Amino acid sequence: MTRKQIAWAIATAGMLSLAGCGGGSRSEPPGTAEPPPQTNAGQGCTGSCATAESKLSESQVRRIIAQAAAEASAQGAPAIISVVDRVGNVLAVYAMDGAPTALSIPGRGANEGLNGLILDDGVGGPPAVASMTKAITGAFLSSEGNAFTTRTAGQIVQENFNPGEIGQPSGPLFGVQFSQLPCSDFMNRSSGAAVQVGPQRSPLGLAADPGGLPLYIDGVPVGGIGVETDGVYSLDEDLTNLDRSIDELVAVAGTFGFSAPNDRRANRITVEGKTFRYADVDATDLATDPANAPGFETLSGFLVPIATYFDGTIRGGTAFGQPESGVRPDELDYPGLDAFVIVDENNNNRFRPMDGTDGDNALTENEVRVLIQEALKIANRARAQIRRPASSQARVSISIVDTNGVIVGLARTRDAPIFGLDVSLQKARTASFYSGDYAGDDLRSAADVDYLFDDPDGGAMAIGDYVIATKVFLDSATALDDGAFAFADRSGGNLSRPFYPDGAPGTEHGPFSKPFADWSPFNVGLQLDLVYNSVIGHVVFLLGLAENDVPQNCTGLGRLANGIQIFPGSVPIYRGSTLIGGIGVSGDGIDQDDMISFLGLHNAGEILGTINNAPPAMRADQLTPKGVRLRYVQCPQAPFLNSDEQNVCEGK
């Protein structure tokens, strides 16, 4: 059978109601009540509380599952429950008797992308994949300074922020759901038999479906829990009410004794004057007292092996910041900057600074090192946007690539959220890609996206069609073929929204986006289409319908091996007016990410005299498609701690 025929056998189109997500009428603030012992533990942690003992044990994993299962039983909703450590190792996947065996992804608009997908293997595999993805999301989005959930993720990836507020721009992390992908060349892949250095890949990227929460011990994030009870993988499109999500109730019960400190939860953090959502239920809504949950040994369900993720044996997690986790401090290349690097199983830095691979004009090892050092210095001075306490410094990941997309350097600051590692790399590659004269040819050479829904034998769409749409939109016959303009992620993101300008209802969609009538967070346009075949191929592999897993290249293009990203935080790197690479930053507010990449490059250029930001005349903000100027970077107001300096990016 062909891949198309295999996929068709397990998929069918269909729009389903958002079962289990019905709105309620509660008016009290959600996510604030929590029984002891974890209510206020760790309120003082700001990134330095983690030790070699900050990890989940096997017995704690069993306790978390037992607490969640007791609540699921009381709710009459048999669940699949997954637990992961902070770097994504799957520590357990547990299915209660009667748990769902099918998974559906409802989505408005056309049956394209992941909209309308239904998977059913009769065993429980697809919902287990969803529960793992939720657990990884809760772990990867959180830190000692912020606790985010899959509900938070759903709030920040939709076409308006907040969802439903017509006329507002898109969510600040619009597109982040398509990161941490199973085909990424950056993310590690486990054998499933033991915990390994991370970060580990996620089977479906990042989840926006409520039911994924972080796990903490004494204020230190140690992992995440994900729950699936209804087999519907969706998101909350209406923030005007409070939902009673069974998935979320069960997850909250599981976090008893391992819950996020109240002061670090999303509902204590604001962006643009808006408060994030943590959970729409809390411990006061539970039908059980988790402290009195029966032991794991009394449960009647079973552990679910998932190929390359979990072999069916519960295990303990790794301690973040220790070499065993794959993330540890560095003093070799970035002394005195409180930097952390990504290491292999032998504790070797995977991404030490190196020369570029793209010819005589390539970035040098020293230029890469100085550039990362200067970006780290900016981050260490910057005022964080999405952390508590409010006086915290930014915590981010920083990636540098050459024009071939090769990683020539990567580092992070203390306690930056894990998701920013893969995302910063996506951003760096995206800026370098769109700014090069090779973008059009690369996109035209990409394999057609092979949607599952049109019919068993057709439905292919050419990626090159996006190049044609871009030329028309920008009114340029050479767009994406001449390298004439420098595109930051903010610029490419403008072109990736279902409205242009962003948030303006009834306007034309950007050339990298689906029309709004077809658009949903599960069908966004070029970003998903580039990786669609690989994501579906991995799901087919997990269901046992393909012998081999997908390769570690999501797009088939060397320059975009882990896909693209479409929210701000990157700039291309130039030597004079010649493109030589890209820098991407992610982790602590999109304006902060813009500033750290832009100013880090500017300051490195001042020191070295050999590299620079794009000349102003080349920047994408010189373009005015449809009479509306594209954006390049946007730096925050009063950006630095202990300083009243303003307009720090102006004139550079």
XYZ file of C-alpha atoms in Angstrom:
652
model
C 0.000 0.000 0.000
C 1.131 3.564 -0.629
C 1.464 6.074 2.196
C -1.669 7.747 0.857
C -3.655 4.504 0.959
C -2.406 3.648 4.447
C -3.280 7.094 5.729
C -6.695 6.989 4.076
C -7.416 3.739 5.851
C -7.046 5.414 9.246
C -8.396 8.867 8.458
C -11.671 10.380 7.386
C -13.019 13.886 7.130
C -15.539 15.153 9.658
C -16.344 18.138 11.812
C -17.053 17.092 15.385
C -18.474 19.034 18.290
C -16.062 20.004 21.030
C -17.238 17.284 23.363
C -16.255 17.751 26.970
C -15.411 21.439 26.482
C -18.766 23.011 27.187
C -18.730 26.411 28.844
C -19.866 26.907 32.393
C -21.108 29.889 34.334
C -18.650 30.051 37.224
C -17.443 33.571 37.891
C -14.712 33.089 40.512
C -11.099 33.377 39.307
C -9.893 29.968 38.084
C -6.628 28.301 38.953
C -6.161 29.978 42.335
C -7.268 27.389 44.883
C -4.948 24.503 45.715
C -4.742 22.260 48.765
C -1.461 21.748 50.635
C 1.350 20.854 50.536
C 2.389 22.675 47.361
C 0.352 25.889 47.361
C 3.150 28.337 48.106
C 6.254 26.172 47.825
C 8.892 27.688 45.616
C 7.422 31.180 45.452
C 10.952 32.550 45.782
C 12.488 30.472 43.005
C 13.761 32.565 40.100
C 15.830 30.053 38.167
C 18.392 28.840 40.691
C 16.458 26.353 42.819
C 17.057 23.258 40.678
C 19.523 20.723 42.092
C 20.645 17.212 41.206
C 17.703 15.991 43.318
C 15.058 17.987 41.429
C 13.479 15.138 39.514
C 10.567 12.736 39.609
C 11.083 9.276 41.077
C 9.285 6.131 39.915
C 7.146 6.134 43.063
C 6.153 9.767 42.478
C 5.139 8.983 38.896
C 2.925 6.171 40.208
C 1.383 8.527 42.775
C 0.609 11.145 40.107
C -1.104 8.545 37.918
C -3.073 7.108 40.845
C -4.355 10.547 41.883
C -5.420 11.346 38.344
C -7.045 7.931 37.819
C -9.086 8.270 41.016
C -10.547 11.558 39.788
C -11.210 10.150 36.313
C -13.068 7.224 37.867
C -15.153 9.565 40.027
C -15.992 11.631 36.954
C -17.004 8.499 35.021
C -14.425 9.337 32.354
C -11.752 6.638 31.901
C -8.541 8.389 30.956
C -5.203 7.940 29.318
C -2.611 9.617 31.535
C 0.948 10.461 30.540
C 3.805 11.784 32.674
C 7.061 13.227 31.298
C 10.151 14.821 32.802
C 11.226 18.395 32.124
C 13.155 17.543 28.941
C 10.392 15.354 27.513
C 11.348 11.810 28.475
C 8.093 9.853 28.708
C 8.039 8.294 32.175
C 4.645 6.594 31.939
C 1.611 6.222 29.692
C -1.315 4.642 31.522
C -4.716 3.687 30.089
C -7.677 3.048 32.356
C -10.110 0.341 31.359
C -12.600 1.897 28.944
C -10.322 4.788 27.931
C -10.882 6.202 24.420
C -9.328 4.389 21.465
C -9.961 7.034 18.782
C -8.709 10.577 18.424
C -10.319 13.330 16.369
C -9.074 16.818 15.555
C -12.005 19.141 14.861
C -11.235 22.317 12.994
C -13.314 24.918 11.265
C -12.980 25.550 7.565
C -11.732 23.196 4.884
C -10.737 19.597 5.529
C -7.089 20.350 4.951
C -4.063 20.225 7.191
C -5.042 18.441 10.390
C -8.657 19.673 10.334
C -11.154 16.846 10.698
C -8.560 14.107 11.186
C -9.853 10.953 12.880
C -7.479 8.203 14.004
C -8.627 4.886 15.472
C -6.458 1.815 15.904
C -8.738 0.074 18.423
C -6.027 -0.053 21.093
C -5.792 3.457 22.490
C -2.655 4.560 20.673
C -3.885 7.846 19.151
C -5.309 9.245 22.434
C -2.082 8.159 24.135
C -0.151 10.202 21.576
C -2.350 13.194 22.434
C -1.849 12.751 26.181
C 1.945 12.563 25.714
C 1.865 15.738 23.632
C -0.118 17.534 26.331
C 2.305 16.449 29.046
C 5.315 17.567 27.006
C 3.632 20.927 26.362
C 3.055 21.570 30.073
C 6.695 20.716 30.783
C 8.270 22.586 27.857
C 6.369 25.876 28.314
C 7.148 26.200 32.043
C 10.078 27.306 34.193
C 10.774 28.461 37.733
C 9.466 31.867 36.658
C 6.291 30.825 34.819
C 3.868 27.907 34.800
C 1.957 27.521 31.540
C -0.481 24.822 30.488
C -2.024 23.584 27.272
C -4.911 25.958 27.952
C -2.395 28.802 28.017
C -1.003 27.526 24.722
C -4.465 27.549 23.164
C -4.907 31.183 24.172
C -1.735 32.383 22.419
C -1.830 30.584 19.055
C -5.164 31.751 17.643
C -5.958 34.445 15.072
C -6.869 36.994 17.767
C -5.417 37.703 21.190
C -7.486 37.133 23.131
C -9.431 34.553 21.110
C -12.763 35.980 20.056
C -11.697 39.630 20.403
C -12.288 40.606 16.794
C -9.892 43.212 15.465
C -7.061 42.223 17.801
C -3.761 40.912 16.392
C -2.945 37.225 16.551
C -1.644 35.455 19.619
C 1.908 36.291 20.695
C 3.094 32.726 20.041
C 1.098 32.279 16.836
C 2.494 29.140 15.174
C 4.371 27.702 18.170
C 2.205 24.564 17.989
C 4.322 23.398 15.051
C 7.592 23.124 16.956
C 9.296 20.289 18.877
C 8.243 18.142 15.922
C 8.983 14.392 15.712
C 10.953 14.956 12.489
C 13.170 17.759 13.860
C 16.919 17.427 13.391
C 17.450 19.221 16.723
C 15.133 17.251 19.007
C 16.418 13.925 20.325
C 14.553 10.668 19.822
C 14.481 8.049 22.508
C 14.567 4.296 22.066
C 11.723 4.220 24.574
C 13.628 1.879 26.863
C 15.302 4.391 29.185
C 15.467 8.090 29.963
C 18.005 9.895 27.827
C 19.494 13.345 27.396
C 17.017 15.841 26.000
C 15.242 17.655 24.758
C 13.073 14.842 23.437
C 10.737 15.280 20.486
C 6.958 15.483 20.740
C 4.686 13.322 18.552
C 2.324 16.178 17.615
C 4.346 19.302 18.384
C 2.809 21.422 21.151
C -0.793 20.941 22.252
C -3.480 23.597 22.712
C -6.114 21.194 24.079
C -6.772 21.661 27.840
C -5.505 18.806 29.985
C -1.740 19.331 30.021
C -0.193 20.831 33.178
C 3.366 21.235 34.483
C 4.615 19.336 37.528
C 6.732 21.012 40.234
C 8.712 19.971 43.305
C 9.497 22.814 45.730
C 9.089 25.449 43.032
C 11.201 23.627 40.439
C 9.503 22.307 37.275
C 10.222 18.589 36.966
C 7.874 17.539 34.166
C 4.305 17.518 32.982
C 1.075 15.507 33.050
C -1.246 15.064 30.086
C -4.751 13.613 30.152
C -7.110 12.454 27.399
C -10.628 11.299 28.298
C -12.854 12.214 25.354
C -10.636 11.539 22.342
C -11.119 15.086 21.021
C -7.930 17.087 20.417
C -9.080 20.689 20.129
C -8.721 24.083 21.809
C -10.853 26.667 23.605
C -12.064 29.310 21.131
C -14.172 31.226 23.676
C -12.520 32.871 26.678
C -15.696 34.654 27.803
C -16.685 31.744 30.055
C -15.090 29.054 32.188
C -15.160 25.509 30.871
C -15.553 22.339 32.869
C -12.972 20.219 31.095
C -12.804 16.667 32.418
C -9.291 16.336 30.983
C -8.254 19.363 33.021
C -9.966 18.136 36.199
C -8.129 14.832 36.004
C -4.806 16.563 35.325
C -5.316 18.929 38.286
C -5.888 15.923 40.548
C -2.673 14.382 39.276
C -0.701 17.496 40.205
C -1.671 17.328 43.886
C 1.627 17.598 45.769
C 3.351 18.556 42.503
C 1.476 21.695 41.552
C 2.875 24.962 40.253
C 3.343 27.743 42.829
C 0.349 30.085 42.701
C 2.496 33.140 42.022
C 4.090 31.540 38.958
C 0.905 30.420 37.240
C -0.169 31.911 33.939
C -3.090 33.739 35.533
C -0.555 35.918 37.422
C 1.234 36.965 34.213
C 0.047 39.640 31.793
C 0.939 40.617 28.238
C -0.465 43.709 26.547
C -2.664 44.244 29.593
C -4.243 40.793 29.243
C -3.960 37.943 31.695
C -3.068 34.458 30.577
C -5.248 31.469 31.469
C -3.855 28.599 33.539
C -6.836 26.315 34.095
C -10.580 26.793 34.135
C -10.926 24.383 37.071
C -8.999 23.985 40.293
C -8.798 21.699 43.309
C -12.102 22.954 44.728
C -13.868 21.467 41.682
C -12.544 17.938 42.190
C -14.856 15.058 43.064
C -12.085 13.348 45.056
C -9.448 14.203 47.610
C -6.194 13.294 45.845
C -4.457 12.877 49.200
C -6.652 9.826 49.783
C -6.337 8.309 46.299
C -5.865 4.517 46.253
C -2.351 3.357 45.412
C -1.188 2.666 41.876
C -1.078 -1.076 42.591
C -4.868 -1.092 43.046
C -5.594 0.251 39.547
C -7.071 -2.068 36.936
C -5.788 -0.400 33.762
C -2.541 -0.967 31.903
C 0.639 0.749 30.802
C 0.729 1.531 27.058
C 4.008 1.043 25.161
C 4.517 3.692 22.455
C 7.279 3.036 19.922
C 10.406 5.182 20.525
C 8.740 6.954 23.464
C 7.856 4.465 26.201
C 8.492 0.733 26.554
C 5.757 0.056 29.118
C 7.924 0.290 32.257
C 7.519 3.256 34.614
C 10.761 5.116 35.268
C 12.029 8.182 37.074
C 13.032 11.409 35.339
C 16.225 13.365 34.860
C 17.358 16.410 36.839
C 17.293 19.524 34.697
C 20.551 21.461 34.554
C 22.576 18.290 35.105
C 24.385 16.578 32.198
C 21.942 13.646 32.386
C 19.170 15.998 31.204
C 21.128 17.217 28.182
C 21.278 20.803 29.519
C 24.125 21.998 31.754
C 26.094 25.165 32.649
C 28.949 26.325 30.421
C 32.057 28.365 31.212
C 34.201 27.387 28.239
C 32.758 29.595 25.502
C 30.578 31.984 27.532
C 32.433 32.610 30.829
C 30.736 34.775 33.413
C 27.435 34.915 31.496
C 25.527 32.210 33.406
C 25.093 30.360 30.121
C 23.839 26.819 29.605
C 24.476 24.543 26.637
C 23.001 21.394 25.117
C 25.113 18.277 25.580
C 25.135 14.710 24.271
C 25.202 11.506 26.310
C 28.947 11.986 26.855
C 28.472 15.517 28.235
C 29.943 17.132 25.114
C 28.453 20.428 23.918
C 26.496 19.564 20.778
C 26.708 23.077 19.347
C 29.985 24.770 20.209
C 30.755 27.788 18.006
C 32.099 26.749 14.601
C 32.812 28.183 11.169
C 29.944 28.372 8.708
C 29.733 25.819 5.900
C 28.698 28.141 3.074
C 31.915 29.345 1.462
C 34.734 31.852 1.828
C 32.418 34.551 3.207
C 31.004 32.317 5.928
C 30.610 33.179 9.590
C 33.763 32.403 11.560
C 33.900 30.521 14.836
C 34.974 33.690 16.646
C 32.144 35.741 15.123
C 29.633 33.131 16.280
C 31.084 33.067 19.792
C 31.107 36.859 20.145
C 27.589 37.124 18.716
C 26.190 34.651 21.239
C 28.095 36.345 24.060
C 26.631 39.736 23.148
C 23.125 38.308 22.856
C 23.545 36.682 26.289
C 24.624 40.031 27.739
C 21.500 41.727 26.379
C 19.304 38.921 27.743
C 20.905 39.159 31.176
C 20.106 42.898 31.288
C 16.620 42.634 29.788
C 13.441 42.861 31.817
C 11.428 39.650 31.403
C 7.925 39.824 29.946
C 6.435 36.477 30.943
C 8.093 35.636 34.259
C 7.501 36.237 37.928
C 8.611 38.148 39.874
C 8.237 41.169 37.620
C 11.843 42.242 38.182
C 13.252 39.041 36.651
C 15.757 39.094 33.823
C 14.847 37.490 30.499
C 15.479 33.772 30.112
C 15.946 32.750 26.490
C 17.546 30.347 24.020
C 19.800 31.679 21.238
C 20.565 29.900 17.953
C 22.917 30.890 15.108
C 22.820 29.283 11.650
C 24.625 29.806 8.363
C 22.820 30.167 5.033
C 22.777 26.375 4.634
C 20.746 26.134 7.833
C 23.635 24.477 9.685
C 23.724 25.203 13.423
C 27.002 27.034 14.055
C 26.281 27.918 17.691
C 23.561 27.566 20.333
C 23.295 28.535 23.993
C 20.684 29.567 26.535
C 20.352 31.556 29.706
C 19.428 30.060 33.061
C 15.973 28.497 33.416
C 14.752 29.417 29.934
C 11.743 27.259 28.954
C 12.656 24.167 26.944
C 10.377 24.949 24.000
C 12.558 27.945 23.096
C 15.473 25.751 22.054
C 13.814 24.274 18.978
C 11.873 27.492 18.340
C 14.968 29.717 18.416
C 16.501 27.437 15.788
C 13.351 27.562 13.662
C 13.442 31.363 13.898
C 17.123 31.637 12.930
C 16.617 29.364 9.945
C 13.447 31.155 8.855
C 15.104 34.593 8.830
C 18.095 33.304 6.883
C 15.858 31.356 4.502
C 13.408 34.091 3.480
C 16.278 36.590 3.122
C 18.220 34.430 0.656
C 18.065 34.257 -3.117
C 17.512 30.498 -2.813
C 14.126 30.610 -1.038
C 11.992 30.403 -4.165
C 13.939 27.520 -5.696
C 13.941 25.600 -2.427
C 10.190 25.952 -2.001
C 9.531 24.948 -5.598
C 11.659 21.847 -5.061
C 9.810 20.764 -1.906
C 7.565 17.712 -2.099
C 3.870 18.355 -2.601
C 1.839 18.302 0.580
C -0.359 15.220 0.427
C -3.588 15.986 2.282
C -5.585 12.994 3.486
C -9.067 14.221 2.836
C -9.849 15.058 -0.787
C -9.940 11.439 -1.957
C -7.749 8.328 -1.576
C -5.781 9.016 -4.746
C -5.363 12.781 -4.885
C -5.331 15.977 -2.893
C -1.720 16.992 -3.471
C -0.809 20.671 -3.251
C 2.406 22.195 -4.585
C 4.495 24.110 -2.023
C 5.696 26.232 -4.937
C 2.221 27.771 -5.131
C 3.171 29.836 -2.075
C 5.986 31.398 -4.085
C 3.537 32.463 -6.784
C 1.183 33.898 -4.154
C 4.047 35.864 -2.578
C 5.082 37.416 -5.893
C 1.510 38.548 -6.463
C 1.051 39.807 -2.898
C 4.299 41.803 -2.910
C 3.809 42.843 -6.541
C 7.308 41.613 -7.322
C 8.245 39.145 -10.053
C 11.493 38.361 -8.217
C 10.246 37.995 -4.638
C 11.916 35.054 -2.838
C 14.293 34.664 -5.811
C 16.589 37.679 -5.602
C 17.525 38.054 -1.912
C 16.910 41.776 -2.266
C 15.186 42.162 1.096
C 15.997 41.024 4.628
C 13.118 39.275 6.390
C 13.015 38.969 10.164
C 10.556 36.523 11.690
C 8.255 39.443 12.432
C 8.229 40.208 8.684
C 7.569 36.644 7.574
C 5.009 36.343 10.357
C 3.090 39.321 8.931
C 2.809 37.366 5.676
C 1.640 34.240 7.535
C -1.528 35.656 9.142
C -5.064 34.916 7.933
C -5.618 38.698 7.814
C -3.317 41.399 6.472
C -2.693 43.564 8.336
C -2.691 41.255 11.327
C -6.045 41.139 13.106
C -7.973 43.293 10.634
C -11.132 41.264 9.888
C -12.335 40.936 6.332
C -8.963 41.725 4.764
C -6.926 39.519 2.459
C -4.813 36.762 3.971
C -1.030 36.848 3.786
C 0.563 34.763 1.000
C 1.972 32.199 3.459
C -1.443 31.694 5.108
C -4.613 29.866 4.204
C -7.635 32.080 3.512
C -9.494 32.703 6.754
C -12.475 30.662 5.554
C -10.177 27.617 5.489
C -7.796 28.626 8.268
C -7.606 27.171 11.769
C -4.729 26.518 14.205
C -4.678 23.042 12.644
C -4.505 24.372 9.066
C -2.334 27.472 9.005
C -0.698 27.414 5.573
C 2.949 27.110 4.561
C 4.263 26.471 8.086
C 2.223 23.264 8.455
C 2.265 22.295 4.788
C 6.067 22.132 4.778
C 6.059 19.544 7.592
C 2.668 17.897 7.049
C 3.877 14.778 5.241
C 6.444 14.078 7.961
C 4.031 14.622 10.862
C 1.436 12.318 9.312
C 4.162 9.822 8.424
C 5.224 9.693 12.082
C 1.651 9.081 13.234
C 1.329 6.273 10.687
C 4.550 4.793 12.102
C 3.268 5.016 15.689
C 0.101 3.167 14.679
C 2.209 0.323 13.317
C 1.168 0.954 9.718
C 4.667 1.841 8.508
C 7.860 -0.062 9.199
C 10.167 2.956 9.391
C 9.937 6.240 11.248
C 10.309 9.540 9.412
C 13.842 10.956 8.912
C 15.242 13.827 10.968
C 14.297 16.415 8.378
C 10.758 17.733 8.484
C 10.696 19.461 5.100
C 13.186 17.642 2.890
C 15.005 20.986 2.616
C 18.422 21.215 4.216
C 17.934 24.828 5.250
C 14.676 24.134 7.119
C 15.204 20.714 8.664
C 13.024 21.449 11.717
C 10.465 23.609 9.904
C 9.803 27.344 10.046
C 8.481 29.658 12.738
C 6.076 32.570 12.277
C 6.181 34.670 15.450
C 8.860 37.294 16.165
C 12.379 36.876 17.493
C 14.985 36.666 14.721
C 17.016 38.679 12.223
C 19.273 37.698 9.317
C 23.029 38.228 9.695
C 24.986 40.191 7.060
C 28.563 40.967 6.191
C 28.042 44.370 4.663
C 25.128 43.676 2.296
C 25.878 39.953 1.902
C 23.683 37.474 3.762
C 25.703 35.002 5.862
C 23.195 33.513 8.318
C 20.534 34.139 10.935
C 20.115 34.528 14.694
C 16.964 33.395 16.508
C 15.922 34.021 20.122
C 12.987 32.550 22.016
C 11.700 32.283 25.530
C 10.599 35.436 27.339
C 8.356 37.729 25.307
C 8.385 38.341 21.570
C 9.538 41.963 21.775
C 12.350 40.864 24.082
C 13.244 38.136 21.579
C 13.380 40.733 18.792
C 15.566 43.048 20.867
C 18.035 40.381 21.976
C 18.595 39.136 18.431
C 18.774 42.633 16.881
C 20.893 44.332 19.556
C 23.048 41.265 20.104
C 24.011 41.361 16.418
C 24.450 45.135 16.462
C 26.760 45.040 19.492
C 28.779 42.127 18.108
C 29.202 44.098 14.900
C 30.441 47.119 16.849
C 33.067 44.935 18.531
C 34.160 42.941 15.477
C 33.542 45.316 12.597
C 32.836 42.343 10.325
C 29.164 41.444 10.786
C 26.035 43.546 10.982
C 22.290 43.782 10.810
C 20.804 44.180 7.358
C 21.385 47.651 5.921
C 18.193 49.681 6.571
C 17.407 49.999 2.862
C 17.258 46.194 2.586
C 14.966 45.544 5.534
C 11.482 44.216 4.891
C 9.911 47.247 6.564
C 10.669 49.103 3.326
C 7.921 47.032 1.676
C 4.276 48.182 1.748
C 2.121 45.407 0.277
C -1.575 46.362 0.031
C -0.523 49.799 1.263
C 0.480 48.483 4.701
C 4.114 48.451 5.780
C 5.700 45.149 6.792
C 7.390 45.034 10.187
C 11.031 44.151 10.877
C 11.661 44.205 14.627
C 9.871 45.755 17.581
C 11.830 46.379 20.761
C 10.096 46.810 24.149
C 9.698 50.012 26.108
C 11.967 50.481 29.156
C 13.615 47.176 28.280
C 16.452 46.988 30.788
C 16.509 46.308 34.508
C 17.797 49.163 36.662
C 17.716 51.559 33.713
C 15.308 54.098 32.236
C 16.845 53.806 28.754
C 14.296 53.935 25.928
C 14.206 53.401 22.152
C 17.221 51.118 22.352
C 16.882 49.798 18.787
C 16.226 53.116 17.090
C 18.760 54.227 14.502
C 20.663 50.940 14.483
